[in-house]
Coordinates of C-alpha atoms and ligand atoms in Angstrom, one line a residue:
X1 CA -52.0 17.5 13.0
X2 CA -52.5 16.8 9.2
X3 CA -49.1 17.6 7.8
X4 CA -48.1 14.6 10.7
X5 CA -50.5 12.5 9.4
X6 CA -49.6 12.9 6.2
X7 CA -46.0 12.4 6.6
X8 CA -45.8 8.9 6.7
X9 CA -47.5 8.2 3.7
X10 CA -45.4 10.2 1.5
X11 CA -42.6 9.3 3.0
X12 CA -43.1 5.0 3.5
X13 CA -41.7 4.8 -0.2
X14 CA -38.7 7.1 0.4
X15 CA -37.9 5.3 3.4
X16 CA -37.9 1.9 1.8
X17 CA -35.9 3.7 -0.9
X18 CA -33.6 4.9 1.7
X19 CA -33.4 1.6 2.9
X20 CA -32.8 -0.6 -0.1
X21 CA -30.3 1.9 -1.5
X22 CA -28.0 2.3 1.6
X23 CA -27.9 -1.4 2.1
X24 CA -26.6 -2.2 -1.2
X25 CA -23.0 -2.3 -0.2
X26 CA -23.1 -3.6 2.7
X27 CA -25.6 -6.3 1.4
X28 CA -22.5 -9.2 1.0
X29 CA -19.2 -9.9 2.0
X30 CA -17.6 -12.6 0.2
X31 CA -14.7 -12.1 2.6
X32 CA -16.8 -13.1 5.2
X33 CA -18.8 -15.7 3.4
X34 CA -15.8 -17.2 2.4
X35 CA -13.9 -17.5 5.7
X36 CA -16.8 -19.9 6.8
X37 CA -15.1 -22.2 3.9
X38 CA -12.0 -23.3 5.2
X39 CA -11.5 -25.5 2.1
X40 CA -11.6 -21.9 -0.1
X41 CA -9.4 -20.1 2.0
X42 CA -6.3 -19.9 -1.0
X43 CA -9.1 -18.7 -3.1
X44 CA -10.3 -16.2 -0.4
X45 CA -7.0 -14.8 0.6
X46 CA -6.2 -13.8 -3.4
X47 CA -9.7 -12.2 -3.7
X48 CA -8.8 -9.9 -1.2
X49 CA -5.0 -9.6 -2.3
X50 CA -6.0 -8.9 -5.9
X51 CA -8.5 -6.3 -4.4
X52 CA -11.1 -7.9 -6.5
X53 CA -13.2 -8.3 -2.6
X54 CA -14.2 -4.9 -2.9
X55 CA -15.3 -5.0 -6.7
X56 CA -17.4 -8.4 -5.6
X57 CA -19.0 -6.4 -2.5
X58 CA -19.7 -3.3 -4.7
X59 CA -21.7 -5.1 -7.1
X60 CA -24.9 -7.0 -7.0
X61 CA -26.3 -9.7 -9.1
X62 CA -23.5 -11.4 -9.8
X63 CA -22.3 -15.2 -9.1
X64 CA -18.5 -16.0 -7.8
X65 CA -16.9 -19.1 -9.0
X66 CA -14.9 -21.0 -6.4
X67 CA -12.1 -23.6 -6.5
X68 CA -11.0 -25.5 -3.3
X69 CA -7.5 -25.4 -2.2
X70 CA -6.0 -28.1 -4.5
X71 CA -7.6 -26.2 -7.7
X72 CA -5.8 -22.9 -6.8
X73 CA -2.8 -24.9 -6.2
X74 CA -2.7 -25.1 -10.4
X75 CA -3.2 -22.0 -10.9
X76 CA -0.6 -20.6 -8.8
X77 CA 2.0 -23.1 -10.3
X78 CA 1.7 -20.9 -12.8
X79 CA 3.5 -18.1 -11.3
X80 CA 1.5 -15.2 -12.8
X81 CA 2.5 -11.6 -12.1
X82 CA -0.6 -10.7 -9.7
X83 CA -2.3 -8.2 -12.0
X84 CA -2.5 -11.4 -14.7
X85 CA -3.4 -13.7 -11.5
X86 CA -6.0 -10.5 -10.9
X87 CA -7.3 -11.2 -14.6
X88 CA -7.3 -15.1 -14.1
X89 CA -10.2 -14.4 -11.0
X90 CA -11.6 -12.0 -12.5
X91 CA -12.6 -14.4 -15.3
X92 CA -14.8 -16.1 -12.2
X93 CA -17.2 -13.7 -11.0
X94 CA -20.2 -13.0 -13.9
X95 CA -21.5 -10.5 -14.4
X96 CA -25.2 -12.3 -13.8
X97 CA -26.7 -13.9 -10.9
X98 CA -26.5 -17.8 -11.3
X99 CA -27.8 -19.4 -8.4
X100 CA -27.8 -24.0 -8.7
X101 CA -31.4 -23.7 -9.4
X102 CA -30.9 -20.8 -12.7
X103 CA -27.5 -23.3 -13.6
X104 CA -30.1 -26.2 -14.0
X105 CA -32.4 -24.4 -16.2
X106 CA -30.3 -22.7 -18.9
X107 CA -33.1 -21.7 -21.6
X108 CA -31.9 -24.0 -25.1
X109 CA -29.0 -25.5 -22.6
X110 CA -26.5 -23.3 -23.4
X111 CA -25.9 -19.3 -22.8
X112 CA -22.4 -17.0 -22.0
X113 CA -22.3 -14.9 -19.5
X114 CA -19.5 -11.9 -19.0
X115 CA -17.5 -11.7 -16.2
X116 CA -15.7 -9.0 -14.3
X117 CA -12.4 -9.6 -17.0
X118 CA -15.0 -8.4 -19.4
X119 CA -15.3 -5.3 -17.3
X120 CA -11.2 -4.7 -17.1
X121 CA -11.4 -3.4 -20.6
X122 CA -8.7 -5.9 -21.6
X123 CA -10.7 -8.7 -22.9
X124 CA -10.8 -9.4 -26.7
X125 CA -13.3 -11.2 -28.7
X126 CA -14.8 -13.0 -26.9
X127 CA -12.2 -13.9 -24.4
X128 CA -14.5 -12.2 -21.0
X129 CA -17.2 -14.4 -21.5
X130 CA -18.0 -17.8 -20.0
X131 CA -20.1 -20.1 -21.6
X132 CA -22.3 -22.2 -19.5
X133 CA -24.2 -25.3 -20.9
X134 CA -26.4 -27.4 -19.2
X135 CA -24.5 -31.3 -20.3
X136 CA -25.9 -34.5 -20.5
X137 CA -26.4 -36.5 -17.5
X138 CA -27.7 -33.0 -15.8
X139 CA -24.0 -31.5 -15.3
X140 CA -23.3 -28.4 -15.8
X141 CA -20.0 -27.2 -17.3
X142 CA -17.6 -23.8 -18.1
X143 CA -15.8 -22.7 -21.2
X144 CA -13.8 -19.9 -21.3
X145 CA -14.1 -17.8 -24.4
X146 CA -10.8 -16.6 -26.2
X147 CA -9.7 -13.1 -28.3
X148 CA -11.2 -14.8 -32.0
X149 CA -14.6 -15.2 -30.2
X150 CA -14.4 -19.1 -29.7
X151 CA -15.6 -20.9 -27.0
X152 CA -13.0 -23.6 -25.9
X153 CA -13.6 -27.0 -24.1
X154 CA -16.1 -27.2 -20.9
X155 CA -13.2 -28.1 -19.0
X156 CA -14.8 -27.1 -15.3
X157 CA -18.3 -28.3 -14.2
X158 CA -20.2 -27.3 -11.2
X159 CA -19.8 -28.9 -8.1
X160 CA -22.1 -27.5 -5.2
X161 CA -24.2 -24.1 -4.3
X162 CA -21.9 -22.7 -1.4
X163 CA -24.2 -19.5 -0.6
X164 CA -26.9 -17.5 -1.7
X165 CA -28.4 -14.5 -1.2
X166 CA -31.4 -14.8 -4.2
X167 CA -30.6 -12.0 -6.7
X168 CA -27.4 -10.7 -5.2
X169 CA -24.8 -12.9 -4.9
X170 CA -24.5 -16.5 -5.7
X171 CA -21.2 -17.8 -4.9
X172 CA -20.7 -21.7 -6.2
X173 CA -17.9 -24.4 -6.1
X174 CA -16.4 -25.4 -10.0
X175 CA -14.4 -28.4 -10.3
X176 CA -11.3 -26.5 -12.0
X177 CA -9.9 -23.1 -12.4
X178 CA -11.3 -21.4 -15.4
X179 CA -7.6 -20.5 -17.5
X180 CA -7.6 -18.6 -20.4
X181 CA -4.5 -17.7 -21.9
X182 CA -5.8 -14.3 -22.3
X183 CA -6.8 -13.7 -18.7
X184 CA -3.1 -14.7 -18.0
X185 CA -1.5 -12.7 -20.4
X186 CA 1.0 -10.2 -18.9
X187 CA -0.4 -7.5 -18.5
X188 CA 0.6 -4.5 -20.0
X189 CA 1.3 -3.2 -16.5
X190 CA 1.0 -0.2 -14.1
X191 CA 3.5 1.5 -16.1
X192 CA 1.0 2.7 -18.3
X193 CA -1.0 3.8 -15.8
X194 CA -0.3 8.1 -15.9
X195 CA -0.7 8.8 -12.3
X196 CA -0.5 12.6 -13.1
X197 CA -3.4 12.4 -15.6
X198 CA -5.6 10.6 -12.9
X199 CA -4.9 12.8 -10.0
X200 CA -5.8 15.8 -12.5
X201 CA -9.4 14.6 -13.3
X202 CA -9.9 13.9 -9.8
X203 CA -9.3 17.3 -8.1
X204 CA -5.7 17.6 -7.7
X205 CA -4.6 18.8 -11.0
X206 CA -2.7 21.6 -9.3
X207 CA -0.8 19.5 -7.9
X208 CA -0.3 17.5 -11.0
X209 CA 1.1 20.6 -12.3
X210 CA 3.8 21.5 -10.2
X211 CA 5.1 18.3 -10.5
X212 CA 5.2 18.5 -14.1
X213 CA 7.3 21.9 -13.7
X214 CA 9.4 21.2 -11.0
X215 CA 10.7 18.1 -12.4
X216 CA 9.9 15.9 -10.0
X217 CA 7.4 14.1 -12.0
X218 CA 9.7 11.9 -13.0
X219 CA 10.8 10.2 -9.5
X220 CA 7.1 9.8 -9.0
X221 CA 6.9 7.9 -12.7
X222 CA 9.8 5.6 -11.8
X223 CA 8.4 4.3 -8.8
X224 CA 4.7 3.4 -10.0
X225 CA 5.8 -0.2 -11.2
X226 CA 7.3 -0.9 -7.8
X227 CA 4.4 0.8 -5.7
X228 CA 4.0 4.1 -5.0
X229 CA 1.8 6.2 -2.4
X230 CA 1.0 9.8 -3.1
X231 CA -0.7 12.1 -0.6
X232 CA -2.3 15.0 -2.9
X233 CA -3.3 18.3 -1.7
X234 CA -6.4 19.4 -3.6
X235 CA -6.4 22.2 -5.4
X236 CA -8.4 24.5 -2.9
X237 CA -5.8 23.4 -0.6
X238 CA -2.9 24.2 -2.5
X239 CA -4.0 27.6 -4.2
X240 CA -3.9 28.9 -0.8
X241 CA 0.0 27.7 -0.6
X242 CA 1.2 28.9 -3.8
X243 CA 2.8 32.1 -2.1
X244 CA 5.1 29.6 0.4
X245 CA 5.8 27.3 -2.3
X246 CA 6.9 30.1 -4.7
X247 CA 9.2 30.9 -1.8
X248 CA 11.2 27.8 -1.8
X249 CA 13.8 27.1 -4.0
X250 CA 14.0 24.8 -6.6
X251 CA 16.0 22.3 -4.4
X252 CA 13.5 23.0 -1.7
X253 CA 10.1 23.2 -4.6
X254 CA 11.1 19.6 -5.4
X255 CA 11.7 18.1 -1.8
X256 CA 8.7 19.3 -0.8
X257 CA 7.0 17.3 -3.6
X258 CA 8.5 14.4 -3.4
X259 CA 7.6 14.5 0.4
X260 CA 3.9 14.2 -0.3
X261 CA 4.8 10.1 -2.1
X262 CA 6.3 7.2 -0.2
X263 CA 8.2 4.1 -2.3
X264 CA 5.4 1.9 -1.1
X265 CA 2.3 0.8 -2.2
X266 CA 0.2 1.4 1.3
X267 CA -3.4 0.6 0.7
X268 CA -6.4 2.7 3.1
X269 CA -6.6 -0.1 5.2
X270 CA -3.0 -0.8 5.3
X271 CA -2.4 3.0 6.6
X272 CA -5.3 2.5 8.9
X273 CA -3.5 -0.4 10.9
X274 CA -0.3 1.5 10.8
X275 CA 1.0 3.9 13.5
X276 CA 4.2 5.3 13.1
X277 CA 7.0 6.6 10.9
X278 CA 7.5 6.7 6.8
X279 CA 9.6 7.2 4.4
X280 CA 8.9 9.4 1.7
X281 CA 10.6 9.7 -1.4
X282 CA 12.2 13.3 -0.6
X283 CA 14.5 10.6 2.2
X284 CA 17.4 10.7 2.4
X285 CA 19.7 9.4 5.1
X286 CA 17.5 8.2 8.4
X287 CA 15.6 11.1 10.1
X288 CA 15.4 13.1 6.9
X289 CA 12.2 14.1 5.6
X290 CA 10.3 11.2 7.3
X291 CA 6.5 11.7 8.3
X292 CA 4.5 9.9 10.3
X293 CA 1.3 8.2 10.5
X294 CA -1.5 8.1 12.8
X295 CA -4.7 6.9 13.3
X296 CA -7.8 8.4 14.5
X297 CA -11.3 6.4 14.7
X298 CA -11.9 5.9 10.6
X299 CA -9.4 9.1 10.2
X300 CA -5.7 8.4 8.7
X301 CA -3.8 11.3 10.1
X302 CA 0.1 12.5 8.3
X303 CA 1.7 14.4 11.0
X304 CA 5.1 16.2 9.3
X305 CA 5.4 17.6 13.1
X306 CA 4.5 21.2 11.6
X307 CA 1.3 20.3 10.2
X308 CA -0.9 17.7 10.4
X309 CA -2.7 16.6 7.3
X310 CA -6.0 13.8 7.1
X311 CA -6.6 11.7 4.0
X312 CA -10.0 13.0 3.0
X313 CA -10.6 10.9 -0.2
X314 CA -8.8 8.5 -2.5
X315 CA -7.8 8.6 -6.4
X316 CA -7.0 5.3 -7.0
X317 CA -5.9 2.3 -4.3
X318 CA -5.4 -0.6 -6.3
X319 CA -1.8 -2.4 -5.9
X320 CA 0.8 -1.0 -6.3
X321 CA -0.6 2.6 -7.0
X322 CA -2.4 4.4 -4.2
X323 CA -3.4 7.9 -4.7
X324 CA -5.2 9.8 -1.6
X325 CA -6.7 13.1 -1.2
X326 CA -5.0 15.4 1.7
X327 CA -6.2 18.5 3.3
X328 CA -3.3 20.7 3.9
X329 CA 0.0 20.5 2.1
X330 CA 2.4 18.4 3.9
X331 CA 5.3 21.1 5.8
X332 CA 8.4 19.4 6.2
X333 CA 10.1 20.4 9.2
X334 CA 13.3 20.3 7.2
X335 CA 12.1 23.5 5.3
X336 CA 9.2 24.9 7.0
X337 CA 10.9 24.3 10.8
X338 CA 11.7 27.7 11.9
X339 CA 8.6 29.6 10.4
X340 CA 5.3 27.5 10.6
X341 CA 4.0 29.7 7.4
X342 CA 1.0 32.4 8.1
X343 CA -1.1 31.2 5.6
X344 CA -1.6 27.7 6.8
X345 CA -3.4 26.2 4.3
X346 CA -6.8 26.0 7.1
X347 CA -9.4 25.9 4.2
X348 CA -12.4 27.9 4.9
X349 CA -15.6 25.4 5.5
X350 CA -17.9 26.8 2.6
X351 CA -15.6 25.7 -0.2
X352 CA -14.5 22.9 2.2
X353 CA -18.5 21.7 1.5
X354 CA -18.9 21.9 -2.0
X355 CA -15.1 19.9 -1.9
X356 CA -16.9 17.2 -0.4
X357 CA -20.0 17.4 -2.8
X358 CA -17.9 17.5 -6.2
X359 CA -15.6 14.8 -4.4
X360 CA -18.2 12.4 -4.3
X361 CA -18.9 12.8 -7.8
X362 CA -15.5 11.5 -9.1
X363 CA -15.8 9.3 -6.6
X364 CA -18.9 7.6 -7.7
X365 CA -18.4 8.0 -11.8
X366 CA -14.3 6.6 -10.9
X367 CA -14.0 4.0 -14.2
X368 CA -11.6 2.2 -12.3
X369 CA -12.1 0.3 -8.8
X370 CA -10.4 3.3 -7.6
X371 CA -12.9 4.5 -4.6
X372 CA -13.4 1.5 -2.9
X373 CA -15.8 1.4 -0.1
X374 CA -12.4 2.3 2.0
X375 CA -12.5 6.0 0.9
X376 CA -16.4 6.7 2.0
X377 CA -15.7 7.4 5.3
X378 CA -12.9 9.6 4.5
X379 CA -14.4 11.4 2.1
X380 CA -17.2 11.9 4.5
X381 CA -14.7 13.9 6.8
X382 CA -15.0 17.0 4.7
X383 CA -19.1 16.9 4.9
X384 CA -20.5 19.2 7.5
X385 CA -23.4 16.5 7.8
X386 CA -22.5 14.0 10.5
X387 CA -26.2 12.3 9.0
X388 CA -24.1 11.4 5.6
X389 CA -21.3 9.6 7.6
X390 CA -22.7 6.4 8.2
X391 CA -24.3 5.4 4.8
X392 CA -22.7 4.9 1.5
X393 CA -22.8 7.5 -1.3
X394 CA -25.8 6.1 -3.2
X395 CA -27.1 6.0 0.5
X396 CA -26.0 10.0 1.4
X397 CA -27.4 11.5 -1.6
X398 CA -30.9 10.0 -0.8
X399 CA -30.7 10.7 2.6
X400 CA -30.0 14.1 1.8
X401 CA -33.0 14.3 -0.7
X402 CA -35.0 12.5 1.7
X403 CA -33.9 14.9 4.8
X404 CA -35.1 17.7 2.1
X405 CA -38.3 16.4 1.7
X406 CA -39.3 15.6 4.7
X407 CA -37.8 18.9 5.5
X408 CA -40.5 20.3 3.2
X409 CA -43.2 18.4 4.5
X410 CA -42.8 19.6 7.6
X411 CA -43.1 23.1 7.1
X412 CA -46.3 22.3 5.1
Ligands
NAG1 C1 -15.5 -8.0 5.0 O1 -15.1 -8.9 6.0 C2 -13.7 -9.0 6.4 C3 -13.5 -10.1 7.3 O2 -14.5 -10.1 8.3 C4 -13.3 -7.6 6.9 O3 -12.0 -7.6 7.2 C5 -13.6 -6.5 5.9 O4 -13.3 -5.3 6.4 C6 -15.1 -6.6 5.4 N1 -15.3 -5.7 4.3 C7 -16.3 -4.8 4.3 C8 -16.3 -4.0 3.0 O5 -17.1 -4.7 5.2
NAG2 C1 -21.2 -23.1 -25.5 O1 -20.3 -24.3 -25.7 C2 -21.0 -25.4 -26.2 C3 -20.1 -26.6 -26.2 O2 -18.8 -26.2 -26.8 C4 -21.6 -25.1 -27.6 O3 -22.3 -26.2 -28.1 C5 -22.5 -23.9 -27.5 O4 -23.0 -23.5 -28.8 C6 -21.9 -22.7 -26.8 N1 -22.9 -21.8 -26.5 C7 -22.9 -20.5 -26.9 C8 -24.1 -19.7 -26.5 O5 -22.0 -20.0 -27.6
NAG3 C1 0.6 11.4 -18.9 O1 -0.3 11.9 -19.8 C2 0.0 13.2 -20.2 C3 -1.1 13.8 -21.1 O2 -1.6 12.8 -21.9 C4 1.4 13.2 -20.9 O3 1.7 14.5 -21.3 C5 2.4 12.7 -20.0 O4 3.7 12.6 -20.6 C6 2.0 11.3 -19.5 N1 3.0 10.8 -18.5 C7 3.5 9.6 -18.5 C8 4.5 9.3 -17.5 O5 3.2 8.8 -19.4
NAG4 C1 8.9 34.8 1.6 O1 10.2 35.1 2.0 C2 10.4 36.4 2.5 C3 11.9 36.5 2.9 O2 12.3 35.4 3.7 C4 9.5 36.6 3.7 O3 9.6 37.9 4.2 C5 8.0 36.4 3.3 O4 7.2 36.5 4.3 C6 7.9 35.0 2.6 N1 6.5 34.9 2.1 C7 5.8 33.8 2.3 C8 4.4 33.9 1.7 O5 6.2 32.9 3.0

């Protein structure tokens, strides 16, 4: 009976630990607390088309900056390319919770706060900071810094608290868009993003390769400023193809690479409402080397009619570059019709575990926004531990620790 006495004590902490850590994403929405804001809803709809939703519902203690309607109308007579539009936002949620009451007391009347432009890596001087200062007559105003580390005019002031949750989130309404000629700057652009070098750190540098030596890197390079969608095998996956692939020709190597992209940036969520067929870049003509999608629960299925393939974790999803993790190589039926090949690429479940293990990992040390909340439950897929589905990664890792101890404690 002691050891079940005992066990709650130790484990109260844990639990709350447990608790407060598998919470934390799901803790706010600003889609959510948004759409009870009609008068936001321009603002609203660009969070979520920027992507900058998810980065705003990853983080805590930070404080988003609306406009109404009529202010985002300026801003988008600008006609910014969307990753400068992207930058412009980003400029408007801080990096620091300031809820009305905090606004009203700014220690000496003044201080600068970063913001999530800051955190693009773009920013110069002092151009992803926003200077708040408490003005006379008990208003509040904005400055937007710029690249020789000034501070400009206070040319937005607060308006009105729209929601709070105390430390978390504080979303409030400013009277004007916060511009900074740096935040809409074009952007140097997706072209410099190397889609090869990514997928390698992220557990598909096998892949990476054979594009490299096929030559069909290059189709995949032309299409990234466009959009592009890539399905990767990872490299347990693949090693176990190599003898098929060596098979093919050199015709046949490269059309079986280029089946594995589409000309389309297709987010996770995208794919997830979509049921159907796709073109891939190996198309040619209609019919030819088409694949389609399918939809199972949280699962995004790839079915070439010889294999199907689930997404099982993503590189990078952010428009127009999505990069996602597949668990068997994709078979056209065009070359792999007549012989489904013996060694189907059906990876054994012990390396299929520690897949999942070193996936999170990336996953959770990813620079960019790549693995967005989106990719958890795929990535969960490859886990043998049905317990880790339903909590984040922060969340699974303490569950597991937490399973372990109370694993331990029992046995005492
Ligand atoms: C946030 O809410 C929106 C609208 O209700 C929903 O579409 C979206 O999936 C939610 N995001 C998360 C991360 O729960
Ligand atoms: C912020 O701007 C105000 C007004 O231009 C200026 O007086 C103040 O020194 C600035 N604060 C900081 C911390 O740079
Ligand atoms: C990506 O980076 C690698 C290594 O730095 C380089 O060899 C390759 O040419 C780059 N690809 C593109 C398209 O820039
Ligand atoms: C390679 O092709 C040869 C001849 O068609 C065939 O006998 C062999 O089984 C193939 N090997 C693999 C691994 O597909």
């Amino acid at each position: 009976m002691r050891p079940l006495f005992r066990l709650p004590l130790f484990s109260l902490p844990l639990l709350l630990l447990l608790l407060l850590s598998s919470t934390d994403a799901q803790s706010h929405n600003i889609t959510r607390i948004l759409a009870k804001h009609p008068e936001f809803s321009t603002f609203n709809h660009y969070l979520t088309t920027t992507h900058l939703a998810d980065e705003i519902n990853r983080r805590r203690t930070i404080t988003v900056c609306v406009v109404d309607n009529a202010g985002m109308s300026d801003l988008l007579a600008k006609h910014l390319s969307l990753p400068s539009l992207k930058n412009v936002l980003s400029l408007h949620v801080f990096a620091d919770y300031f809820g009305a009451r905090k606004l009203h007391q700014i220690s000496k009347g003044s201080t600068t706060t970063s913001t999530l432009f800051q955190a693009t890596g773009e920013a110069a001087g002092t151009a992803g900071y926003v200077n708040i200062t408490d003005m006379k007559g008990g208003k509040v105003g904005f400055a937007t810094g710029n690249n020789e580390g000034e501070y400009g005019d206070l040319t937005s002031t607060f308006v009105k608290s729209v929601d709070e949750i105390p430390y978390v989130v504080a979303v409030i309404q400013i009277s004007h868009v916060l511009l900074s000629p740096d935040a809409e700057a074009p952007v140097s652009g997706p072209g410099a993003l190397n889609v090869t070098t990514l997928m390698e750190k992220q557990g598909c540098k096998a892949f990476a390769d054979l594009l490299k030596s096929s030559g069909a890197e290059e189709t995949f390079v032309q299409n990234v400023e466009a959009g592009l969608t890539v399905f990767c095998p990872s490299d347990g996956v693949l090693s176990s193809f190599m003898p098929s692939y060596k098979n093919l020709t050199s015709e046949g190597k490269v059309s079986l690479l280029l089946y594995h992209g589409t000309p389309t940036y297709k987010s996770l969520g995208m794919l997830r409402s979509k049921n159907g067929k796709m073109n891939t870049l190996a198309t040619e003509g209609a019919n030819k080397y088409d694949v389609t999608v399918q939809n199972d629960g949280e699962d995004v299925k790839l079915d070439t009619n010889v294999v199907t393939a689930t997404i099982t974790g993503t590189v990078i999803d952010e428009d127009p570059v999505a990069v996602f993790k597949i668990d068997k190589v994709l078979l056209p039926r065009e070359l792999f019709k007549e012989a489904p090949p013996a060694p189907a690429p059906a990876p054994a479940p012990a390396p299929k575990g520690s897949k999942g293990a070193k996936e999170k990992d990336t996953a959770a040390d990813a620079p960019a926004p790549a693995a967005d909340e989106d990719s958890v439950p795929a990535d969960q897929t490859a886990s043998a531990n049905g317990a880790i589905r339903i909590v984040n990664f922060r969340g699974g890792w303490m569950s597991v620790a937490l399973s372990l101890i109370l694993g331990c404690l029992v046995f005492i």
